[in-house]
CSV table of C-alpha atoms and ligand atoms in Angstrom, one decimal:
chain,number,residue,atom,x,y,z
L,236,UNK,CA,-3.6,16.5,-116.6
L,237,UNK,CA,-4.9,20.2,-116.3
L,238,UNK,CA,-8.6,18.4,-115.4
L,239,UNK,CA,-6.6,16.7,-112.3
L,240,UNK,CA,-4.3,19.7,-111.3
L,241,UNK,CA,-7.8,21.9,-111.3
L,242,UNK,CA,-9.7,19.1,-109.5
L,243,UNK,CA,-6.8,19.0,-107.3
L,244,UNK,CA,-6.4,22.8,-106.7
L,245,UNK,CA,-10.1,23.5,-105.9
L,246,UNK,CA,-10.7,20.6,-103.3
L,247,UNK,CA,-7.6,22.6,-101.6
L,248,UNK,CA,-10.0,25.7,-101.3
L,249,UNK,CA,-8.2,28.1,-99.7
L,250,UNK,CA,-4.6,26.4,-98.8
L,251,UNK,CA,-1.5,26.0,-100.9
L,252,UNK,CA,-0.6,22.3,-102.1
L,253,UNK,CA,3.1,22.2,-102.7
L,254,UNK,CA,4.6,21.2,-106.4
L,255,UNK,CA,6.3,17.9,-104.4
L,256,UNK,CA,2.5,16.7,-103.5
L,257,UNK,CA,1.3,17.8,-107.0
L,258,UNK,CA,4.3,15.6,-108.6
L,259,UNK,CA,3.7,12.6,-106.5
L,260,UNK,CA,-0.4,12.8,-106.7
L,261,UNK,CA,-0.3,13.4,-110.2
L,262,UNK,CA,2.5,11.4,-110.9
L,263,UNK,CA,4.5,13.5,-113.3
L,264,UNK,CA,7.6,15.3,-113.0
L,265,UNK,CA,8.1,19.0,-111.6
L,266,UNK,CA,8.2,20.5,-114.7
L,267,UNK,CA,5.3,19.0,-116.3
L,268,UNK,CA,3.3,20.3,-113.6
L,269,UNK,CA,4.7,24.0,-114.0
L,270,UNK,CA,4.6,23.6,-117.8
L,271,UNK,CA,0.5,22.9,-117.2
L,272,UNK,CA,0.0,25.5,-114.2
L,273,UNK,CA,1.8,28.1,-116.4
L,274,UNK,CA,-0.3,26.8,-119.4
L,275,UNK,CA,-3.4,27.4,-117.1
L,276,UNK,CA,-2.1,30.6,-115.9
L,277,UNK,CA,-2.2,32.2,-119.7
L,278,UNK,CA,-6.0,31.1,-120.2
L,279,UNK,CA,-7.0,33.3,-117.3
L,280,UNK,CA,-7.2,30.9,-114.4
L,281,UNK,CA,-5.5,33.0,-111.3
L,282,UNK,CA,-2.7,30.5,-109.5
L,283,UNK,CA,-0.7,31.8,-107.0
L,284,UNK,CA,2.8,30.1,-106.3
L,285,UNK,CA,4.3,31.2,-103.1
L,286,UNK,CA,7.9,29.4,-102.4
L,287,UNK,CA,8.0,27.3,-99.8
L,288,UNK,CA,4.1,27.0,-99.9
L,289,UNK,CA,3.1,26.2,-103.5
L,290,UNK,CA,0.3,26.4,-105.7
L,291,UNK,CA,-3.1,27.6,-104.7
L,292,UNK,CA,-6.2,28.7,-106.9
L,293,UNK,CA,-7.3,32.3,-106.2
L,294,UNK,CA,-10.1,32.4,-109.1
L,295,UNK,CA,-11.2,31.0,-112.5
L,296,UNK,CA,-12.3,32.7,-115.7
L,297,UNK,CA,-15.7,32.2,-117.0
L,298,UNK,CA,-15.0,30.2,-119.8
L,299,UNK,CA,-16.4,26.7,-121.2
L,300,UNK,CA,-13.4,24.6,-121.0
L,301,UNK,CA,-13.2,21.0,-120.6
L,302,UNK,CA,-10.7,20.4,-118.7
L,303,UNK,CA,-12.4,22.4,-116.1
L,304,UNK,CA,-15.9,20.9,-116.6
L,305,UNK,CA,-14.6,17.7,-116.0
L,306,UNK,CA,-12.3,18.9,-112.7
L,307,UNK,CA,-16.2,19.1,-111.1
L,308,UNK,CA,-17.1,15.6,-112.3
L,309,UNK,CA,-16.2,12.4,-110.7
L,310,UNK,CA,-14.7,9.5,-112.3
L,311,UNK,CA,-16.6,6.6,-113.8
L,312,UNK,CA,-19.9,9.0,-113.8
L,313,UNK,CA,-22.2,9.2,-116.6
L,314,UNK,CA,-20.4,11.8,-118.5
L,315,UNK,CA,-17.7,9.9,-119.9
L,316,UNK,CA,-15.7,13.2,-122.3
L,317,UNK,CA,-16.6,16.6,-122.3
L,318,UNK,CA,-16.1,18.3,-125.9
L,319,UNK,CA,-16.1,22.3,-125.9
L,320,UNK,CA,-16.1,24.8,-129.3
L,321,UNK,CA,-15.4,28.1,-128.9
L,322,UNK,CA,-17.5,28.2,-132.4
L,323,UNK,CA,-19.9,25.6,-133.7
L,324,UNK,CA,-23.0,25.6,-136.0
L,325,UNK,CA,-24.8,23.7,-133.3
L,326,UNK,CA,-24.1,21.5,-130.4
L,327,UNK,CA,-27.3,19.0,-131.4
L,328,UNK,CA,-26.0,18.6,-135.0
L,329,UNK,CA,-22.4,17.9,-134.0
L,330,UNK,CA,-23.7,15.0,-130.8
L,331,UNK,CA,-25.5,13.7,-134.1
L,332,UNK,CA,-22.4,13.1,-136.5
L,333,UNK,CA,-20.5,11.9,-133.4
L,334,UNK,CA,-23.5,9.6,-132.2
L,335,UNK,CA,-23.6,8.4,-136.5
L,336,UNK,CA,-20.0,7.1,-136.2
L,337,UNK,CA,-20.1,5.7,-133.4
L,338,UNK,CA,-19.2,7.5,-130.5
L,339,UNK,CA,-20.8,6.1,-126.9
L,340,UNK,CA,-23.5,7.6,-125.2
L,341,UNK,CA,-22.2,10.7,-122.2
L,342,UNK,CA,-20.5,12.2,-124.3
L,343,UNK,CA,-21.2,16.5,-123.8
L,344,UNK,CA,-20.7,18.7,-126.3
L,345,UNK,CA,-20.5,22.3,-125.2
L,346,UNK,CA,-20.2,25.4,-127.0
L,347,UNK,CA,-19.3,29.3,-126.1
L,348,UNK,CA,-21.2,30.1,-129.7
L,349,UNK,CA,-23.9,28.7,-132.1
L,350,UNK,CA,-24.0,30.1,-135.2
L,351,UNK,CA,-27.0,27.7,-136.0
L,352,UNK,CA,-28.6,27.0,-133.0
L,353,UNK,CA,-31.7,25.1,-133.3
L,354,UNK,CA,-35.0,25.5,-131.4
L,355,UNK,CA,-38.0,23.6,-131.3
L,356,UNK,CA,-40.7,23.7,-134.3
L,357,UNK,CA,-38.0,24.3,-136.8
L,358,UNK,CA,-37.2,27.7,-135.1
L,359,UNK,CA,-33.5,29.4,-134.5
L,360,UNK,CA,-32.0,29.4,-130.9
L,361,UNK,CA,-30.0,32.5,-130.5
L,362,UNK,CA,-26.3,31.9,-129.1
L,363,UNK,CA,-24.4,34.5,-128.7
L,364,UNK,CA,-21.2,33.9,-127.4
L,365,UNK,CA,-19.3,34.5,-123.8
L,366,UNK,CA,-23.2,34.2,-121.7
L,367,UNK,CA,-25.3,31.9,-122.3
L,368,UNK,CA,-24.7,27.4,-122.6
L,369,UNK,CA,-25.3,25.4,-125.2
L,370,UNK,CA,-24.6,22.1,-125.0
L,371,UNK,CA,-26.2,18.1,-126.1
L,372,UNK,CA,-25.8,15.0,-124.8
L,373,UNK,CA,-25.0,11.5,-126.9
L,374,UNK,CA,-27.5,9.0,-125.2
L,375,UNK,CA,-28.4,5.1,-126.4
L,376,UNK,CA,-31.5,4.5,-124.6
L,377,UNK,CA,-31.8,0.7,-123.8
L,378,UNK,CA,-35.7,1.8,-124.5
L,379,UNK,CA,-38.2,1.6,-127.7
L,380,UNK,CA,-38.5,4.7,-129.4
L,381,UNK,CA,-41.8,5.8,-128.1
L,382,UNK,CA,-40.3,6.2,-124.6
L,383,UNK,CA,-37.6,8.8,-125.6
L,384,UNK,CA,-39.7,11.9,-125.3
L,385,UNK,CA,-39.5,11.0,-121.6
L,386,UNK,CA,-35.4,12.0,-121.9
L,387,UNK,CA,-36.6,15.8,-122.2
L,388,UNK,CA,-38.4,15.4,-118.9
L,389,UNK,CA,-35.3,13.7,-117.3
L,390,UNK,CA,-33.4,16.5,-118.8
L,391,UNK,CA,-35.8,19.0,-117.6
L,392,UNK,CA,-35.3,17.6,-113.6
L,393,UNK,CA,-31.5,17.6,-114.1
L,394,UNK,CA,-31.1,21.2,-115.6
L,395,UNK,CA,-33.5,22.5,-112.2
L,396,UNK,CA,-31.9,20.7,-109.8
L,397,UNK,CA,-28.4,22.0,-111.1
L,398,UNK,CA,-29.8,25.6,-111.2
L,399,UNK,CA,-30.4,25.5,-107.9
L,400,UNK,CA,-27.5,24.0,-107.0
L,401,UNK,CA,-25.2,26.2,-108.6
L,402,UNK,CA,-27.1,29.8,-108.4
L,403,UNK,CA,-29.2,29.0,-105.5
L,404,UNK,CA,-32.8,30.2,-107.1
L,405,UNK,CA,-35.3,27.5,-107.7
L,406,UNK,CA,-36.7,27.4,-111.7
L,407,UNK,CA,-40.3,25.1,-112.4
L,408,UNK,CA,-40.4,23.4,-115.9
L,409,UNK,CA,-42.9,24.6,-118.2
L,410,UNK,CA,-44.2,21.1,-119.6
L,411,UNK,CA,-42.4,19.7,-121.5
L,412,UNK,CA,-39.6,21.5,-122.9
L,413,UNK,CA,-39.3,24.8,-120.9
L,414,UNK,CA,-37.3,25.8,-117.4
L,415,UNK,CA,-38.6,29.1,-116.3
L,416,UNK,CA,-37.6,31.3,-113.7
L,417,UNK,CA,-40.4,34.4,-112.9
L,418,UNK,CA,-42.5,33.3,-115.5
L,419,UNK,CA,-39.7,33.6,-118.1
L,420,UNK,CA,-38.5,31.2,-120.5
L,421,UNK,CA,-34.7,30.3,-118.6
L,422,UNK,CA,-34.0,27.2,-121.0
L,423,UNK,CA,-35.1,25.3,-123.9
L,424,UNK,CA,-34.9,21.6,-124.6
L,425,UNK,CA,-34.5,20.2,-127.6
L,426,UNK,CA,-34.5,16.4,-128.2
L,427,UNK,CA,-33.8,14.7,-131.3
L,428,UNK,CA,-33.2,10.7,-132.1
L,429,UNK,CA,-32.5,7.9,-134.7
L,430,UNK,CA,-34.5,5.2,-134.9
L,431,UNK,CA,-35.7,2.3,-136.6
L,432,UNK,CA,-39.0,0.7,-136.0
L,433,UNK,CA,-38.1,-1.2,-132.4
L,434,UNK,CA,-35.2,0.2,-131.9
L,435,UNK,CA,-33.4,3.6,-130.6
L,436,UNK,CA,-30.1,4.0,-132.4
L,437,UNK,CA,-29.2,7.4,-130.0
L,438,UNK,CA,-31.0,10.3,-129.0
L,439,UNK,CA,-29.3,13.6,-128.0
L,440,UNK,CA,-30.6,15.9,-125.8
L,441,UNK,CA,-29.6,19.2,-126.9
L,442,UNK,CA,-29.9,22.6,-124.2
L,443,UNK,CA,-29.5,25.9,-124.4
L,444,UNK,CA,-29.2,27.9,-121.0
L,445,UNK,CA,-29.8,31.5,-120.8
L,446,UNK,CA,-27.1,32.3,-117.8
L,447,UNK,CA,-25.6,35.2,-118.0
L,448,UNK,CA,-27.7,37.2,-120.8
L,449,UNK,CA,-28.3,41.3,-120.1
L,450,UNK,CA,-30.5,41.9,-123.4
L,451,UNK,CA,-32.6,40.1,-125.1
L,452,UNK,CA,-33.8,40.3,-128.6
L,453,UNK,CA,-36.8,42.4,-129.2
L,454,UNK,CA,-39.0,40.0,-130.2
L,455,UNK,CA,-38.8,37.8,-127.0
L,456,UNK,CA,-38.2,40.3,-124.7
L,457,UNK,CA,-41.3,39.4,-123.1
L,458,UNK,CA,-41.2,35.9,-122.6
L,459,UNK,CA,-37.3,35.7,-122.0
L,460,UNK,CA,-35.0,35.9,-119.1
L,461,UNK,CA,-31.4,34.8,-118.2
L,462,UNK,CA,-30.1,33.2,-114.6
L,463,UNK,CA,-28.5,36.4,-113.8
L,464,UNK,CA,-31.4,38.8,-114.7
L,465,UNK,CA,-33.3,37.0,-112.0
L,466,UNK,CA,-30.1,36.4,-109.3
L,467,UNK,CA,-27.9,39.5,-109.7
L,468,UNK,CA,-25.3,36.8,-109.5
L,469,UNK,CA,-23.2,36.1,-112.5
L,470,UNK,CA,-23.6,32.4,-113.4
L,471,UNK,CA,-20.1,30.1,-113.1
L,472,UNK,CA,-20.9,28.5,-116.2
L,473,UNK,CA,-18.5,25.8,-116.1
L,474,UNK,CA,-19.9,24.8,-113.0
L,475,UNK,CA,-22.9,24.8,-113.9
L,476,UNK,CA,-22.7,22.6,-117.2
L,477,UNK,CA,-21.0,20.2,-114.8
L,478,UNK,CA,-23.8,19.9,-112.4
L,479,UNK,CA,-26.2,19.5,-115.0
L,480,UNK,CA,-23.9,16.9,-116.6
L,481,UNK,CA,-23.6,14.8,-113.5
L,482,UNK,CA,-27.3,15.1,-112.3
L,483,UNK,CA,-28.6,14.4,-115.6
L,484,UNK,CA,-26.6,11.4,-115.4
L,485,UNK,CA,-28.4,10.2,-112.2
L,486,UNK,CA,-31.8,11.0,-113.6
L,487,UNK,CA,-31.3,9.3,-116.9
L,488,UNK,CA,-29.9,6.1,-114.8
L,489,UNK,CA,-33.9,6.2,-112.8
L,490,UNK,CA,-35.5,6.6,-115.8
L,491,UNK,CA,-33.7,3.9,-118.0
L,492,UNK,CA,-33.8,1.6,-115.1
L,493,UNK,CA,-37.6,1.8,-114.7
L,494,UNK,CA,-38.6,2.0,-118.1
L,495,UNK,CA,-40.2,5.2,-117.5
L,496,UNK,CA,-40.9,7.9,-115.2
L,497,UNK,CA,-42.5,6.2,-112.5
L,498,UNK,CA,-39.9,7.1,-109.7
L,499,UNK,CA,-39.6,10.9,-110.5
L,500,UNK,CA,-43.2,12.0,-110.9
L,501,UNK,CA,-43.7,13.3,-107.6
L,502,UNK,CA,-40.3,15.2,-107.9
L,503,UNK,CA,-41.5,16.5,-111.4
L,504,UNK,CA,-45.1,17.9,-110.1
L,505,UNK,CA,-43.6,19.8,-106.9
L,506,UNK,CA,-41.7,21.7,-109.7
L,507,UNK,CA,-44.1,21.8,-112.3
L,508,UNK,CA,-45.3,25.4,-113.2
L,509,UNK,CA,-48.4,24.9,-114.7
L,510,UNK,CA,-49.6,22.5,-112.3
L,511,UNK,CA,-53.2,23.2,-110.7
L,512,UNK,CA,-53.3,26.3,-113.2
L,513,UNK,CA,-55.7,26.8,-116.1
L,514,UNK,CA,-53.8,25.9,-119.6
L,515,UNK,CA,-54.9,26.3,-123.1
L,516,UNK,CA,-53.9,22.9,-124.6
L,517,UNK,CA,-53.0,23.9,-128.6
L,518,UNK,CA,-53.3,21.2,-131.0
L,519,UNK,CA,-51.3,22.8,-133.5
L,520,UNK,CA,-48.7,25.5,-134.1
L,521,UNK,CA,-49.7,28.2,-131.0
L,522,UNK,CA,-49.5,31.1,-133.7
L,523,UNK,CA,-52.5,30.2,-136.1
L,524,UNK,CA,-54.2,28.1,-133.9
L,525,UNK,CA,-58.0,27.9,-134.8
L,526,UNK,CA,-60.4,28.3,-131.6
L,527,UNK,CA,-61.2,24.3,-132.4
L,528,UNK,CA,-57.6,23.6,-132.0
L,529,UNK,CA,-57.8,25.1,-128.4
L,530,UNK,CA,-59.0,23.2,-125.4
L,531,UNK,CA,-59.2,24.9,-121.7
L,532,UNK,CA,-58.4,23.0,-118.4
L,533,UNK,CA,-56.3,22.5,-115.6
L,534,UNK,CA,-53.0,21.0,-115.7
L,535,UNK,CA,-52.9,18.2,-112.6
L,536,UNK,CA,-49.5,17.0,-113.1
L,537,UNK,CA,-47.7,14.2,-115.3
L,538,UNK,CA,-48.0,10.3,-115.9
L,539,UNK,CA,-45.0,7.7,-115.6
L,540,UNK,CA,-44.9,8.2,-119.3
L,541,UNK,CA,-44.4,12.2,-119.4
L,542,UNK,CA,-48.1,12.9,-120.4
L,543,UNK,CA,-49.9,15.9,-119.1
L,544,UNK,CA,-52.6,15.1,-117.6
L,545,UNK,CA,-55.1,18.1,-117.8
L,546,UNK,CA,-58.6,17.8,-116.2
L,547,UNK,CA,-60.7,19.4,-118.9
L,548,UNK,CA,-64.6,19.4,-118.4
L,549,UNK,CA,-64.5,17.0,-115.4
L,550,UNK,CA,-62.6,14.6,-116.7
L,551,UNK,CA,-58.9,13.6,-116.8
L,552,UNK,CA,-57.2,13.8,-120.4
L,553,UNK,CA,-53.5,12.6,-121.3
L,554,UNK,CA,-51.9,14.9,-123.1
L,555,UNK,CA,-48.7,13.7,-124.6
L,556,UNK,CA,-45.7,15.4,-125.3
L,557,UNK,CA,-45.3,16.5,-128.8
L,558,UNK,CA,-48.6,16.8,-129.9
L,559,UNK,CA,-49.5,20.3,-128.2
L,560,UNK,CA,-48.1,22.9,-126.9
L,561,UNK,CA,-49.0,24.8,-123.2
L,562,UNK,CA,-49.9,27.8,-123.0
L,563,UNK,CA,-51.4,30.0,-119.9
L,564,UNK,CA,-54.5,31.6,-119.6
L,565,UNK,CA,-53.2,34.6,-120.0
L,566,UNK,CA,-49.7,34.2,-121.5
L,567,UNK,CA,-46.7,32.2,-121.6
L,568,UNK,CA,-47.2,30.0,-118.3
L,569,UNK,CA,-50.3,31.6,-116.1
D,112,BTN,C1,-36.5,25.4,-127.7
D,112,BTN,O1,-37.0,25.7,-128.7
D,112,BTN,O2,-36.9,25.8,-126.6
D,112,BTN,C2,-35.3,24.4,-127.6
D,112,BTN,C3,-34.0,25.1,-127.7
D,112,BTN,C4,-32.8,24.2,-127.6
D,112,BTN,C5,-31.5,25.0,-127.8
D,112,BTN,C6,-30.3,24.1,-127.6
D,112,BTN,S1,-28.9,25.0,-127.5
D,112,BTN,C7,-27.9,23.6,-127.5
D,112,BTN,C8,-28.6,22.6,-128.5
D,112,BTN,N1,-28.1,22.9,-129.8
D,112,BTN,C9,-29.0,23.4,-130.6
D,112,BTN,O3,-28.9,23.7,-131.8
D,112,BTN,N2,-30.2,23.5,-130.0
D,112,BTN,C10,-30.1,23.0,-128.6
């Protein structure tokens, strides 16, 4: 009830919607409506009641609430339940034991705090709590298992297109796994799935957004920023985890459809930062790469399967996800 009375309060904008229309659009009684707007009221969300008038939203507190989250999303979309901790260990290992007993695919877990979060390679994901998003999607790819890695790229064009949406900066994807804004890692995208030999089980898609971040550790300072570093703009988060929840939902409905990434290449390259720069292709851990683990060429953009397809010597390699990792000439992207 409190997603509908919020849905219901911010399509009013400005104006007042009176407790009668509430009561008969909501169907409930008068005072189950001020027993949930009072209810509301406490967790920081500013309602104004003026008699006569009614109820009108003046502004909403920036926290990761479902109710809320789902207020943005329409009904019968792709997300089908929004599930927010205040705490968790992480948001990809909790979509697991959810996806392991059975629970359908759009479901979102988001979290304020990880006190686990899990990064790519076996490395942490700091998550400190109150700025940044963390949050994984349940999915049950109708697809074989080699074709899942292509859910990080679909993931990758639904976390841009909501950035821009929402905070009104354009980011590029750093192939495969990394949204950057400035040359700084924005996001990370982490992609785990079950499966037998044929057959996906589920996949989750797990992300962490740097939104609203001042500092940074020390120790990726460098390569690091956060939404507002870049904007000035502190970042609506719920808003912004419903945006990315909705257009994932139309990406991943392409993608599945097709079989691959065949309709969303072009839309990928525009956005792609390291294409028609020089990369260093690492087979390998980037850290203790040997110089025979290194190849140099330039990135051209991506196949219908999510390869990289780098033009190194003359001649056109695929580079598929996974196996390397991107690096610039000279740093992180360029
Ligand atoms: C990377 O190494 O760049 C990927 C980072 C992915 C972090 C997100 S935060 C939400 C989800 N839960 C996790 O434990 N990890 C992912």
């Amino acid at each position: 009830m409190k997603a509908r009375i919020l849905k219901l309060l911010q399509e009013a904008s400005d104006q007042y919607i009176s407790g009668q229309s509430l009561c008969e659009m909501l169907g409930v009684s008068r005072q189950a409506v001020w027993k949930n707007i009072g209810q509301l009221k406490e967790m920081g969300y500013e309602i104004v009641s003026v008699s006569g008038k009614g109820y009108r939203l003046v502004s909403t507190p920036d926290c990761l609430y479902a109710p809320e989250i789902q207020s943005f999303l329409p009904e019968n979309g792709f997300c089908k339940k929004v599930e927010c901790h205040v705490e968790i260990d992480s948001t990809n290992l909790r979509a697991k034991q959810l996806a392991e007993i059975g629970e359908p695919e759009g479901i979102l877990v988001v979290a304020d705090k990880q006190t686990l979060g899990r990064g790519r390679r076996g490395r942490g994901w700091i998550s400190e709590a109150g700025v940044g998003i963390y949050m994984s999607y349940i999915l049950r790819p109708s697809l074989p298992p080699a074709k899942v890695s292509g859910v990080t790229l679909v993931t990758a064009l639904a976390v841009c297109r909501a950035i821009s949406q929402v905070c009104g900066v354009q980011p590029l994807i750093k192939w495969p796994n990394d949204i950057i804004l400035e040359g700084k890692k924005v996001c990370g995208i982490l992609t785990e799935m079950s499966s037998e030999i044929q057959y996906v089980r589920y996949a989750v898609t797990g992300i962490g957004i740097n939104a609203n971040q001042t500092k940074f550790a020390q120790d990726i300072r460098e390569s690091a920023t956060s939404i507002y570093q870049q904007t000035g703009k502190r970042v609506p988060r719920a808003k912004l985890v419903a945006a990315f929840a909705k257009s994932f939902g139309e990406y991943y409905e392409i993608f599945e459809h097709d079989g691959d990434l065949r309709s969303l290449v072009d839309e990928y390259d525009r956005i792609l930062a390291n294409r028609d720069k020089e990369v260093l292709v690492y087979h390998g851990m980037v850290e203790d790469a040997k110089p025979e683990d290194i190849a140099r060429g330039v990135a051209r953009g991506i196949n219908k399967d999510g390869s990289l397809l780098v033009e190194i010597d003359g001649t056109l390699q695929v580079i598929r996800s996974g196996e390397v990792s991107i690096r610039g000439v000279n740093g992180y992207v360029e």
